[in-house]
mmCIF file of C-alpha atoms in Angstrom:
data_model
loop_
_atom_site.group_PDB
_atom_site.id
_atom_site.type_symbol
_atom_site.label_atom_id
_atom_site.label_comp_id
_atom_site.label_asym_id
_atom_site.label_seq_id
_atom_site.Cartn_x
_atom_site.Cartn_y
_atom_site.Cartn_z
ATOM 1 C CA UNK A 1 52.636 13.352 52.167
ATOM 2 C CA UNK A 2 49.996 14.551 53.610
ATOM 3 C CA UNK A 3 46.739 14.738 52.963
ATOM 4 C CA UNK A 4 44.906 18.058 52.953
ATOM 5 C CA UNK A 5 42.194 18.750 55.628
ATOM 6 C CA UNK A 6 38.192 19.020 53.656
ATOM 7 C CA UNK A 7 37.407 22.618 53.395
ATOM 8 C CA UNK A 8 34.999 23.356 55.949
ATOM 9 C CA UNK A 9 32.570 24.786 54.589
ATOM 10 C CA UNK A 10 30.434 27.809 56.407
ATOM 11 C CA UNK A 11 26.731 27.477 57.043
ATOM 12 C CA UNK A 12 24.931 30.823 56.023
ATOM 13 C CA UNK A 13 22.346 32.006 58.500
ATOM 14 C CA UNK A 14 19.110 34.368 56.698
ATOM 15 C CA UNK A 15 19.940 37.335 58.718
ATOM 16 C CA UNK A 16 16.990 37.894 61.168
ATOM 17 C CA UNK A 17 15.446 41.393 59.755
ATOM 18 C CA UNK A 18 15.010 38.494 56.238
ATOM 19 C CA UNK A 19 13.230 35.870 58.044
ATOM 20 C CA UNK A 20 11.095 38.850 60.154
ATOM 21 C CA UNK A 21 10.672 40.367 56.193
ATOM 22 C CA UNK A 22 9.702 36.625 54.537
ATOM 23 C CA UNK A 23 7.430 36.545 57.731
ATOM 24 C CA UNK A 24 5.574 39.891 56.731
ATOM 25 C CA UNK A 25 5.145 39.073 53.592
ATOM 26 C CA UNK A 26 3.274 35.251 54.771
ATOM 27 C CA UNK A 27 1.447 37.209 57.112
ATOM 28 C CA UNK A 28 0.144 40.000 54.284
ATOM 29 C CA UNK A 29 -0.793 37.711 51.639
ATOM 30 C CA UNK A 30 -2.474 35.523 53.971
ATOM 31 C CA UNK A 31 -4.539 38.070 54.885
ATOM 32 C CA UNK A 32 -4.939 39.567 51.635
ATOM 33 C CA UNK A 33 -6.375 36.042 50.344
ATOM 34 C CA UNK A 34 -8.897 35.388 52.595
ATOM 35 C CA UNK A 35 -9.926 38.954 51.730
ATOM 36 C CA UNK A 36 -9.347 39.074 48.004
ATOM 37 C CA UNK A 37 -9.119 36.241 46.600
ATOM 38 C CA UNK A 38 -5.628 33.974 46.236
ATOM 39 C CA UNK A 39 -5.065 36.259 42.703
ATOM 40 C CA UNK A 40 -4.690 39.340 44.342
ATOM 41 C CA UNK A 41 -1.604 41.185 43.161
ATOM 42 C CA UNK A 42 1.884 40.928 44.576
ATOM 43 C CA UNK A 43 3.293 43.827 44.488
ATOM 44 C CA UNK A 44 -0.349 45.232 46.815
ATOM 45 C CA UNK A 45 1.347 42.175 49.381
ATOM 46 C CA UNK A 46 4.322 43.844 48.873
ATOM 47 C CA UNK A 47 3.035 47.081 49.840
ATOM 48 C CA UNK A 48 0.519 45.421 53.272
ATOM 49 C CA UNK A 49 4.376 43.656 53.762
ATOM 50 C CA UNK A 50 5.598 46.903 54.297
ATOM 51 C CA UNK A 51 8.208 45.750 51.815
ATOM 52 C CA UNK A 52 9.973 46.062 48.313
ATOM 53 C CA UNK A 53 8.654 44.077 45.023
ATOM 54 C CA UNK A 54 12.237 43.581 45.585
ATOM 55 C CA UNK A 55 11.846 41.992 49.051
ATOM 56 C CA UNK A 56 8.770 39.708 47.430
ATOM 57 C CA UNK A 57 10.288 38.106 44.326
ATOM 58 C CA UNK A 58 13.774 37.703 46.360
ATOM 59 C CA UNK A 59 12.142 35.359 48.596
ATOM 60 C CA UNK A 60 8.851 33.776 46.715
ATOM 61 C CA UNK A 61 10.203 33.679 42.984
ATOM 62 C CA UNK A 62 6.648 32.812 41.581
ATOM 63 C CA UNK A 63 2.661 33.298 42.723
ATOM 64 C CA UNK A 64 2.384 28.740 42.840
ATOM 65 C CA UNK A 65 5.790 29.589 45.393
ATOM 66 C CA UNK A 66 3.864 31.503 47.678
ATOM 67 C CA UNK A 67 1.418 30.471 47.891
ATOM 68 C CA UNK A 68 2.299 26.693 49.154
ATOM 69 C CA UNK A 69 3.989 28.691 51.327
ATOM 70 C CA UNK A 70 0.545 30.067 53.008
ATOM 71 C CA UNK A 71 -1.476 27.352 52.469
ATOM 72 C CA UNK A 72 2.425 25.303 54.497
ATOM 73 C CA UNK A 73 2.076 27.860 57.119
ATOM 74 C CA UNK A 74 -1.909 28.066 57.714
ATOM 75 C CA UNK A 75 -1.580 23.967 57.770
ATOM 76 C CA UNK A 76 1.390 24.875 60.732
ATOM 77 C CA UNK A 77 -0.539 27.167 62.581
ATOM 78 C CA UNK A 78 -3.583 25.030 62.833
ATOM 79 C CA UNK A 79 -0.917 21.911 63.311
ATOM 80 C CA UNK A 80 -0.540 23.311 66.665
ATOM 81 C CA UNK A 81 -4.001 23.659 67.396
ATOM 82 C CA UNK A 82 -3.650 21.350 67.717
ATOM 83 C CA UNK A 83 -1.472 19.884 69.504
ATOM 84 C CA UNK A 84 -2.136 22.321 72.559
ATOM 85 C CA UNK A 85 -6.151 20.497 72.183
ATOM 86 C CA UNK A 86 -3.719 16.975 72.688
ATOM 87 C CA UNK A 87 -2.381 18.572 75.679
ATOM 88 C CA UNK A 88 -5.495 19.313 77.841
ATOM 89 C CA UNK A 89 -5.621 16.560 80.135
ATOM 90 C CA UNK A 90 -9.574 17.452 80.560
ATOM 91 C CA UNK A 91 -12.354 16.877 78.891
ATOM 92 C CA UNK A 92 -11.588 15.061 74.834
ATOM 93 C CA UNK A 93 -14.859 16.632 73.571
ATOM 94 C CA UNK A 94 -14.429 20.133 75.160
ATOM 95 C CA UNK A 95 -10.753 19.887 73.452
ATOM 96 C CA UNK A 96 -11.601 18.865 70.166
ATOM 97 C CA UNK A 97 -13.883 22.031 69.927
ATOM 98 C CA UNK A 98 -11.222 24.623 70.971
ATOM 99 C CA UNK A 99 -9.750 22.508 68.574
ATOM 100 C CA UNK A 100 -12.392 23.835 66.154
ATOM 101 C CA UNK A 101 -13.573 27.272 67.084
ATOM 102 C CA UNK A 102 -9.048 27.613 66.264
ATOM 103 C CA UNK A 103 -9.291 26.400 63.133
ATOM 104 C CA UNK A 104 -11.767 28.467 61.706
ATOM 105 C CA UNK A 105 -10.251 31.707 63.346
ATOM 106 C CA UNK A 106 -6.918 30.234 61.149
ATOM 107 C CA UNK A 107 -9.079 31.126 58.431
ATOM 108 C CA UNK A 108 -8.772 27.147 56.687
ATOM 109 C CA UNK A 109 -12.035 28.363 53.759
ATOM 110 C CA UNK A 110 -9.815 30.206 52.182
ATOM 111 C CA UNK A 111 -7.061 27.499 51.112
ATOM 112 C CA UNK A 112 -9.746 26.224 49.229
ATOM 113 C CA UNK A 113 -9.595 27.486 46.278
ATOM 114 C CA UNK A 114 -5.584 27.838 46.309
ATOM 115 C CA UNK A 115 -5.604 24.741 46.624
ATOM 116 C CA UNK A 116 -7.452 23.921 43.542
ATOM 117 C CA UNK A 117 -5.742 26.012 41.706
ATOM 118 C CA UNK A 118 -2.229 25.080 39.200
ATOM 119 C CA UNK A 119 0.696 24.976 41.716
ATOM 120 C CA UNK A 120 2.329 21.213 42.868
ATOM 121 C CA UNK A 121 0.004 19.854 45.014
ATOM 122 C CA UNK A 122 2.306 17.209 45.184
ATOM 123 C CA UNK A 123 5.255 19.566 46.768
ATOM 124 C CA UNK A 124 7.096 17.611 49.439
ATOM 125 C CA UNK A 125 6.285 20.098 52.024
ATOM 126 C CA UNK A 126 2.619 20.658 52.031
ATOM 127 C CA UNK A 127 2.057 17.070 52.052
ATOM 128 C CA UNK A 128 4.666 16.718 54.894
ATOM 129 C CA UNK A 129 2.295 19.704 56.406
ATOM 130 C CA UNK A 130 -0.435 17.835 55.374
ATOM 131 C CA UNK A 131 0.010 14.508 56.780
ATOM 132 C CA UNK A 132 0.836 15.767 60.201
ATOM 133 C CA UNK A 133 -2.160 17.960 61.062
ATOM 134 C CA UNK A 134 -4.438 15.015 59.646
ATOM 135 C CA UNK A 135 -2.292 12.433 62.162
ATOM 136 C CA UNK A 136 -3.006 14.852 64.763
ATOM 137 C CA UNK A 137 -6.785 15.601 63.867
ATOM 138 C CA UNK A 138 -6.671 11.772 64.029
ATOM 139 C CA UNK A 139 -5.389 11.511 67.345
ATOM 140 C CA UNK A 140 -7.794 14.316 68.551
ATOM 141 C CA UNK A 141 -11.010 12.824 67.379
ATOM 142 C CA UNK A 142 -9.327 8.705 68.798
ATOM 143 C CA UNK A 143 -9.443 10.536 71.826
ATOM 144 C CA UNK A 144 -12.862 11.989 72.148
ATOM 145 C CA UNK A 145 -14.155 9.055 70.518
ATOM 146 C CA UNK A 146 -12.544 6.841 72.944
ATOM 147 C CA UNK A 147 -14.613 8.757 75.957
ATOM 148 C CA UNK A 148 -17.806 7.251 73.418
ATOM 149 C CA UNK A 149 -18.315 11.381 73.404
ATOM 150 C CA UNK A 150 -18.015 11.217 69.426
ATOM 151 C CA UNK A 151 -20.313 9.713 67.057
ATOM 152 C CA UNK A 152 -18.418 7.088 65.236
ATOM 153 C CA UNK A 153 -19.428 7.166 61.566
ATOM 154 C CA UNK A 154 -17.723 10.458 61.348
ATOM 155 C CA UNK A 155 -13.961 11.234 59.834
ATOM 156 C CA UNK A 156 -11.219 13.399 59.391
ATOM 157 C CA UNK A 157 -12.480 14.303 56.502
ATOM 158 C CA UNK A 158 -15.761 15.074 57.676
ATOM 159 C CA UNK A 159 -14.691 17.379 60.336
ATOM 160 C CA UNK A 160 -12.528 19.015 57.950
ATOM 161 C CA UNK A 161 -14.565 20.100 55.583
ATOM 162 C CA UNK A 162 -17.600 21.375 58.081
ATOM 163 C CA UNK A 163 -15.180 23.305 59.277
ATOM 164 C CA UNK A 164 -14.039 25.326 56.176
ATOM 165 C CA UNK A 165 -17.315 25.629 54.586
ATOM 166 C CA UNK A 166 -19.209 27.117 57.729
ATOM 167 C CA UNK A 167 -16.047 29.174 58.715
ATOM 168 C CA UNK A 168 -16.566 31.961 55.785
ATOM 169 C CA UNK A 169 -17.901 32.260 52.400
ATOM 170 C CA UNK A 170 -15.873 32.332 50.173
ATOM 171 C CA UNK A 171 -12.602 35.277 49.442
ATOM 172 C CA UNK A 172 -14.303 38.513 47.906
ATOM 173 C CA UNK A 173 -17.665 38.119 48.613
ATOM 174 C CA UNK A 174 -18.614 40.802 51.598
ATOM 175 C CA UNK A 175 -17.481 37.494 54.178
ATOM 176 C CA UNK A 176 -15.420 39.376 56.667
ATOM 177 C CA UNK A 177 -19.748 40.549 58.013
ATOM 178 C CA UNK A 178 -20.805 37.619 58.103
ATOM 179 C CA UNK A 179 -17.635 36.372 61.186
ATOM 180 C CA UNK A 180 -19.753 37.271 63.611
ATOM 181 C CA UNK A 181 -22.309 33.796 62.689
ATOM 182 C CA UNK A 182 -19.160 31.414 62.291
ATOM 183 C CA UNK A 183 -18.693 30.848 65.774
ATOM 184 C CA UNK A 184 -21.938 30.014 66.544
ATOM 185 C CA UNK A 185 -22.732 27.341 63.641
ATOM 186 C CA UNK A 186 -20.076 25.296 64.175
ATOM 187 C CA UNK A 187 -20.804 25.330 67.636
ATOM 188 C CA UNK A 188 -23.983 23.879 66.208
ATOM 189 C CA UNK A 189 -22.587 21.581 63.526
ATOM 190 C CA UNK A 190 -20.517 20.094 66.592
ATOM 191 C CA UNK A 191 -22.862 19.977 68.800
ATOM 192 C CA UNK A 192 -23.762 16.842 65.837
ATOM 193 C CA UNK A 193 -21.195 15.154 66.638
ATOM 194 C CA UNK A 194 -21.846 13.907 70.367
ATOM 195 C CA UNK A 195 -22.379 11.011 71.011
ATOM 196 C CA UNK A 196 -25.238 8.837 71.437
ATOM 197 C CA UNK A 197 -25.907 10.235 66.873
ATOM 198 C CA UNK A 198 -28.559 10.751 66.771
ATOM 199 C CA UNK A 199 -29.346 9.304 62.916
ATOM 200 C CA UNK A 200 -27.833 7.440 60.188
ATOM 201 C CA UNK A 201 -25.865 9.342 58.382
ATOM 202 C CA UNK A 202 -26.002 9.120 54.511
ATOM 203 C CA UNK A 203 -22.655 7.610 53.016
ATOM 204 C CA UNK A 204 -18.908 6.114 54.834
ATOM 205 C CA UNK A 205 -17.171 8.912 56.975
ATOM 206 C CA UNK A 206 -14.495 11.101 54.827
ATOM 207 C CA UNK A 207 -10.595 11.277 54.930
ATOM 208 C CA UNK A 208 -8.535 13.597 54.038
ATOM 209 C CA UNK A 209 -7.567 11.582 51.045
ATOM 210 C CA UNK A 210 -11.547 11.783 49.818
ATOM 211 C CA UNK A 211 -10.981 15.360 49.836
ATOM 212 C CA UNK A 212 -7.290 15.564 47.992
ATOM 213 C CA UNK A 213 -8.941 15.923 44.203
ATOM 214 C CA UNK A 214 -9.803 19.341 45.833
ATOM 215 C CA UNK A 215 -12.020 21.613 48.101
ATOM 216 C CA UNK A 216 -15.317 20.641 48.715
ATOM 217 C CA UNK A 217 -17.977 23.135 48.435
#
């Protein structure tokens, strides 16, 4: 008696146009969250993305799902900036500087009101993206410390909260007019990170874990 062969299930992959629509939605949402905050109507996001409302809800069943995807997207892009900096073979501190300026251009400060919102902060996708970024930035900072260029009393949390605070004011407050100051102020901050340290910092170096209760403001 012959045994029936197992049925081979065909794995269906999203069509290219469906993937493009999803990316357009995430891009539009990221832009509008920066401009107007995380409560912008989903219908407005659909219009900015050039898709119908049904397409938004087909990809993201609720606001939390879209917010989480935007947060993960920004973290992934920030992680890619860290990878590019790690791949550089020149001056370690200059590589760290380039990463910081690139992170500011990703508008990571706009994540703060979103991370403080109601969606699941312990979602596996979010935790994985956060851990990747933390590890990559730690590697960048370790390399600069090993070269004797980065002061030893600062941590990843110190760096990232400063980038968030200095990169722009809260979303929806006419913040676009402040963009011309962002990289100037970040460079002033970076100069303060150089070794040897000219002062003793109060408290202890901040980790990303210290910040997970909510973004500092």
